[in-house]
PDB file of C-alpha atoms and ligand atoms in Angstrom:
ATOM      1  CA  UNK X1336       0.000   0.000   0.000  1.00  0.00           C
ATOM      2  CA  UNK X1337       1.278   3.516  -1.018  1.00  0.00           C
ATOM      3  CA  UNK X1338       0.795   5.069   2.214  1.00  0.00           C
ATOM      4  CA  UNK X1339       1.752   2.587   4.346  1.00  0.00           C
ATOM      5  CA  UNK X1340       5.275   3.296   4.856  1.00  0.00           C
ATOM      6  CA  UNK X1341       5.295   6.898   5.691  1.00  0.00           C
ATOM      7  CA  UNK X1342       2.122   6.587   8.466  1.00  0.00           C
ATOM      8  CA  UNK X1343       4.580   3.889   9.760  1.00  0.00           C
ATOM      9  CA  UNK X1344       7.628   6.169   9.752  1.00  0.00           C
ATOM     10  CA  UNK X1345       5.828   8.923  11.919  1.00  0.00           C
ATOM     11  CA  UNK X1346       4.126   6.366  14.236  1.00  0.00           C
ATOM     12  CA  UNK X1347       8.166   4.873  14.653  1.00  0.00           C
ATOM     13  CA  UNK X1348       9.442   8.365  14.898  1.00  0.00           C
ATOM     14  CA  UNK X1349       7.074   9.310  17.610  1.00  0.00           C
ATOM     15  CA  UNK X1350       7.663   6.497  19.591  1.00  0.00           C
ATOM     16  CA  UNK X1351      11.587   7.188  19.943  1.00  0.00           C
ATOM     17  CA  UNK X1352      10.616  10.663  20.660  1.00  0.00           C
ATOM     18  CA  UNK X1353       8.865   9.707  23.404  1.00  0.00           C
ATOM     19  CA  UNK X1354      11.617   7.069  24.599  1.00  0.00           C
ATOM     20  CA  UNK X1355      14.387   9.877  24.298  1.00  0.00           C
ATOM     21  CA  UNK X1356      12.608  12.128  26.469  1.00  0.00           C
ATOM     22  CA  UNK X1357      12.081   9.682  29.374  1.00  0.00           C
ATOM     23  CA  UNK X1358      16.097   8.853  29.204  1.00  0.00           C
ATOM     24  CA  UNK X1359      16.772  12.626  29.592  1.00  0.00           C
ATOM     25  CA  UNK X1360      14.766  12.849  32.352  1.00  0.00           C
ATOM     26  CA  UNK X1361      15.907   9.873  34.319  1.00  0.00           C
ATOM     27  CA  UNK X1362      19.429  10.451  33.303  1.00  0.00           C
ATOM     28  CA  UNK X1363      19.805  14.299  33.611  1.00  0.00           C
ATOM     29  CA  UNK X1364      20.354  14.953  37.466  1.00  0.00           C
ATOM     30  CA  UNK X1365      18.931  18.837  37.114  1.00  0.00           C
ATOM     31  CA  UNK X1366      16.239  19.506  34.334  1.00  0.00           C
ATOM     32  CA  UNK X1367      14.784  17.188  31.933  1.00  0.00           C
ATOM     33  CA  UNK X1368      14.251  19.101  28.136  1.00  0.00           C
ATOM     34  CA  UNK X1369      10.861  20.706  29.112  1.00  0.00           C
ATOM     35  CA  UNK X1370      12.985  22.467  31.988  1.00  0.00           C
ATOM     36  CA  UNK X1371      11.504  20.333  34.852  1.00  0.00           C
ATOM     37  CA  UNK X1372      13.416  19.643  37.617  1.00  0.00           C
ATOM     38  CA  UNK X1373      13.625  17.882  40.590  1.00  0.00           C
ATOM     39  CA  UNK X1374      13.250  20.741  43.508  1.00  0.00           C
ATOM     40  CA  UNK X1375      12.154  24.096  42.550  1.00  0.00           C
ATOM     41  CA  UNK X1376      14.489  26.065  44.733  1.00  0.00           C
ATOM     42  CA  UNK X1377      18.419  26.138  44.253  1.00  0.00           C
ATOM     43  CA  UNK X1378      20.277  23.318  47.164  1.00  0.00           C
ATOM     44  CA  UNK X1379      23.421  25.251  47.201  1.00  0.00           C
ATOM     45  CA  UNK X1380      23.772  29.537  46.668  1.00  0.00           C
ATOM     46  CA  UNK X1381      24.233  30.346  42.918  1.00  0.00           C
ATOM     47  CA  UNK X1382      25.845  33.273  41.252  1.00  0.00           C
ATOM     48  CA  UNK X1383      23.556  35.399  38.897  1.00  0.00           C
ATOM     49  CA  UNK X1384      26.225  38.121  38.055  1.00  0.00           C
ATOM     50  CA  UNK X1385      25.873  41.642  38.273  1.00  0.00           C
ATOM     51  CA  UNK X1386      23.592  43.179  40.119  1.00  0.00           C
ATOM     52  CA  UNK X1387      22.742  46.190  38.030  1.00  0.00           C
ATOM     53  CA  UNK X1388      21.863  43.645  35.082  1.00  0.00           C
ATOM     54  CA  UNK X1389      17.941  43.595  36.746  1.00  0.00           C
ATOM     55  CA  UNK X1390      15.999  46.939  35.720  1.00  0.00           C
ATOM     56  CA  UNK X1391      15.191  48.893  38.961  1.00  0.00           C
ATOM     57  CA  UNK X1392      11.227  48.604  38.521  1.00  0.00           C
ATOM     58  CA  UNK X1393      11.450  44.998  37.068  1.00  0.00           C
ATOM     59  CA  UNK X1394      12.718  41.790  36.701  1.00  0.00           C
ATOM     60  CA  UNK X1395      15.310  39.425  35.205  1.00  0.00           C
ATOM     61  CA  UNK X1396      14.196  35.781  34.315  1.00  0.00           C
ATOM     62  CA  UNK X1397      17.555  33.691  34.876  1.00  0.00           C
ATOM     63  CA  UNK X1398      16.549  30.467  33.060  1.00  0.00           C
ATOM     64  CA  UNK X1399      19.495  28.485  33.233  1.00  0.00           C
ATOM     65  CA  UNK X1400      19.188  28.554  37.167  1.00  0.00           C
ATOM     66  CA  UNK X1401      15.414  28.621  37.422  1.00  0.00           C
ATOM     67  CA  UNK X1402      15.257  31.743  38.998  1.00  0.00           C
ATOM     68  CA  UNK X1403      13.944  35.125  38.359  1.00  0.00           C
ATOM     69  CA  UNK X1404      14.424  38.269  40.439  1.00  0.00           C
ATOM     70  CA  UNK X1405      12.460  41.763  40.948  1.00  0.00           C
ATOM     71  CA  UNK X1406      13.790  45.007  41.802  1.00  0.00           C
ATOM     72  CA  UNK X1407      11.236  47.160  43.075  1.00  0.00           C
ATOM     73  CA  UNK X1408      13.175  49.825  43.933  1.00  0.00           C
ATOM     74  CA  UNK X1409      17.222  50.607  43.851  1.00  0.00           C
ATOM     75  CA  UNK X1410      19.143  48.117  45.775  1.00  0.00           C
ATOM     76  CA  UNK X1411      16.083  45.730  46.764  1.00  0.00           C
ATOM     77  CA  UNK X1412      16.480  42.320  45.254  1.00  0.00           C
ATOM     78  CA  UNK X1413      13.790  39.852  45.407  1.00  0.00           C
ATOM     79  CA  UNK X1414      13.746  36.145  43.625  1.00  0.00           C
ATOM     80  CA  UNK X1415      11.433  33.566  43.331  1.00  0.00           C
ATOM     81  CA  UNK X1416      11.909  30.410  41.554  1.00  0.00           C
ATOM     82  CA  UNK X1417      11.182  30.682  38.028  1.00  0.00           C
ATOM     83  CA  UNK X1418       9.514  26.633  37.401  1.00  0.00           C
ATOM     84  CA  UNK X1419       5.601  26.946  37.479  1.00  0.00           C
ATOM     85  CA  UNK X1420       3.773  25.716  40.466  1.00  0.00           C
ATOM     86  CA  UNK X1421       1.289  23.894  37.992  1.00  0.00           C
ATOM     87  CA  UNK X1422       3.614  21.313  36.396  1.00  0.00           C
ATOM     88  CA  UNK X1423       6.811  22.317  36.521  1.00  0.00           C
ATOM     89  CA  UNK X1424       7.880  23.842  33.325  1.00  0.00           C
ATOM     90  CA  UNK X1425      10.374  26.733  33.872  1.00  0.00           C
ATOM     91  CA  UNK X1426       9.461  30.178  32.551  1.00  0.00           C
ATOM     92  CA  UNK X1427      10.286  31.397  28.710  1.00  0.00           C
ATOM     93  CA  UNK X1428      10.037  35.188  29.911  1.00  0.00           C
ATOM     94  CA  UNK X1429       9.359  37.633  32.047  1.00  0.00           C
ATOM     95  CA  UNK X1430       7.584  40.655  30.683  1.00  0.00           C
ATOM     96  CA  UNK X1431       7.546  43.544  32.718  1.00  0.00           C
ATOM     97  CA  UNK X1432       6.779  42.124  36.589  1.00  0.00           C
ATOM     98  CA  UNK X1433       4.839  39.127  35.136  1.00  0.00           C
ATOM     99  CA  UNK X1434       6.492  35.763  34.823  1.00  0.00           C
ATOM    100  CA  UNK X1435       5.230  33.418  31.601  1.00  0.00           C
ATOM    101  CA  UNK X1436       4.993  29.658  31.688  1.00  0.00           C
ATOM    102  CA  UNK X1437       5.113  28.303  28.212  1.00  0.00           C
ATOM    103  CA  UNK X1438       3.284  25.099  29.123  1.00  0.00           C
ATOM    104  CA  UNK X1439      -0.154  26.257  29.770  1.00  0.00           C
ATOM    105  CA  UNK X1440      -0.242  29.998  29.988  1.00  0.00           C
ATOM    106  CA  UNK X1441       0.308  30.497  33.571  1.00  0.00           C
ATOM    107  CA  UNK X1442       1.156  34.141  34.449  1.00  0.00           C
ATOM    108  CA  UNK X1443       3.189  34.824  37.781  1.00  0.00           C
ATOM    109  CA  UNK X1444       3.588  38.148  39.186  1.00  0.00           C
ATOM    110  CA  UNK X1445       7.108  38.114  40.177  1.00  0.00           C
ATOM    111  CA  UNK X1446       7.631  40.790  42.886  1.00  0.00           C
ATOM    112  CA  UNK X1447       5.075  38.776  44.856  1.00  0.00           C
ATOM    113  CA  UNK X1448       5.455  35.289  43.384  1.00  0.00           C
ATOM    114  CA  UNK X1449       1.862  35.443  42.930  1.00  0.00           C
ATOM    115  CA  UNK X1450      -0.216  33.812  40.093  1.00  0.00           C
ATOM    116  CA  UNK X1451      -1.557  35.689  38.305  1.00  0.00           C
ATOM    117  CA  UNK X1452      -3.464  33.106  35.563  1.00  0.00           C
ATOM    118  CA  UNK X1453      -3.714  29.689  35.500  1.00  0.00           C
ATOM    119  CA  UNK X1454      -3.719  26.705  35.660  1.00  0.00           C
ATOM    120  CA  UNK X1455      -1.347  27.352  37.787  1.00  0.00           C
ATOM    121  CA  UNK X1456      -2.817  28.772  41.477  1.00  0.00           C
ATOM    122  CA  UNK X1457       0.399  28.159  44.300  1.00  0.00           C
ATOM    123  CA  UNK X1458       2.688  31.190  44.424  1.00  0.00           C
ATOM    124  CA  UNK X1459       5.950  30.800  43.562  1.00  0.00           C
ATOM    125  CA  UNK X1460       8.838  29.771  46.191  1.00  0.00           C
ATOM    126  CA  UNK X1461      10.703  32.768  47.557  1.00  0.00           C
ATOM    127  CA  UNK X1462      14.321  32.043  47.347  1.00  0.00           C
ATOM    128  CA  UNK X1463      16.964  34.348  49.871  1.00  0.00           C
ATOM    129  CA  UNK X1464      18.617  36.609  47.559  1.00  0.00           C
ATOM    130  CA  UNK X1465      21.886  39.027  48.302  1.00  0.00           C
ATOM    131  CA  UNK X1466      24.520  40.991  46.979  1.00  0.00           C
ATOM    132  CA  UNK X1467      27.804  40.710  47.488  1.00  0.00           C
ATOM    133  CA  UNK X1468      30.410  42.871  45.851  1.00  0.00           C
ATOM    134  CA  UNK X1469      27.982  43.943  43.243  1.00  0.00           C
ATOM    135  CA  UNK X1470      26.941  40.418  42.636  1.00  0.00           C
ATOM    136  CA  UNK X1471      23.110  38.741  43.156  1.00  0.00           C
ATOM    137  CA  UNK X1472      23.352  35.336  44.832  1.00  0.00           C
ATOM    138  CA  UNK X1473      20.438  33.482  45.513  1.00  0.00           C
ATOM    139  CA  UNK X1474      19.567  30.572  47.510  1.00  0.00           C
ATOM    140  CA  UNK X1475      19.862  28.650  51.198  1.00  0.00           C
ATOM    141  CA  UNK X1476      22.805  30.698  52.817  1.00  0.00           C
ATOM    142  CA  UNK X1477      22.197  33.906  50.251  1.00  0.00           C
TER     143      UNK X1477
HETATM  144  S1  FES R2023       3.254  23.983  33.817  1.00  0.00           S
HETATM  145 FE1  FES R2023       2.992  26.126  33.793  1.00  0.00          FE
HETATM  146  S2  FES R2023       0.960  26.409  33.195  1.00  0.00           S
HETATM  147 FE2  FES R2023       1.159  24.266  33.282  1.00  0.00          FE
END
């Protein structure tokens, strides 16, 4: 049959999709490819460079660390982790004060940690944030 083979390919191709992503996620120790990860705060403090890099009056998605941090006003840091309480997927950007989940459409507000849409309805975790030396650091001892 003419179509047979390619309605086969996609049905194969599909399947090792789906058998990729579950090895990522078991084997990856922080973040599986849609971002999710195993505790939504940081263990250990980590270094989000200079301070100055987060606009006084808004915010700074760091995605790499799964963190994002306000400044509402000079010198006032605030930072919330950046994975959505609904399932997990870490933000694609922050716009303005509001924090976007690409999953569903969650909206966070994040000098609060607030949600702001859902699906989503738990705030966000408030991570300890610092600065030392010009330098944010978030997390436990921060
Ligand atoms: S994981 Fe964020 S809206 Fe569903």
């Amino acid at each position: 049959m003419p179509g047979q083979p390619p309605a086969r390919r996609t049905v194969l191709k599909g399947a090792a999709l789906a058998g990729a992503a579950g090895v990522g996620a078991a084997a990856c120790s922080t973040e599986s490819k849609l971002g999710h990860a195993k505790t939504p705060t940081p263990t250990a403090p980590v270094d989000l460079g200079a301070a100055d890099a987060v606009p006084v009056g808004g915010a700074k998605l760091f995605r790499e660390q799964r963190l994002v941090v306000s400044c509402p006003a000079k010198g006032q840091y605030k930072a919330f982790s950046a994975q959505c309480t609904h399932a997990g997927c870490v933000f694609d950007k922050v716009e303005g004060t509001e924090g976007n989940c690409p999953c569903h459409g969650s909206r966070f507000d994040v000098t609060t940690g607030k949600a702001l849409r859902g699906p989503a309805t738990a705030p966000l975790p408030e991570v300890p944030v610092k600065v030392t030396d010009g330098k944010l650091v978030a997390g436990p001892d921060a």
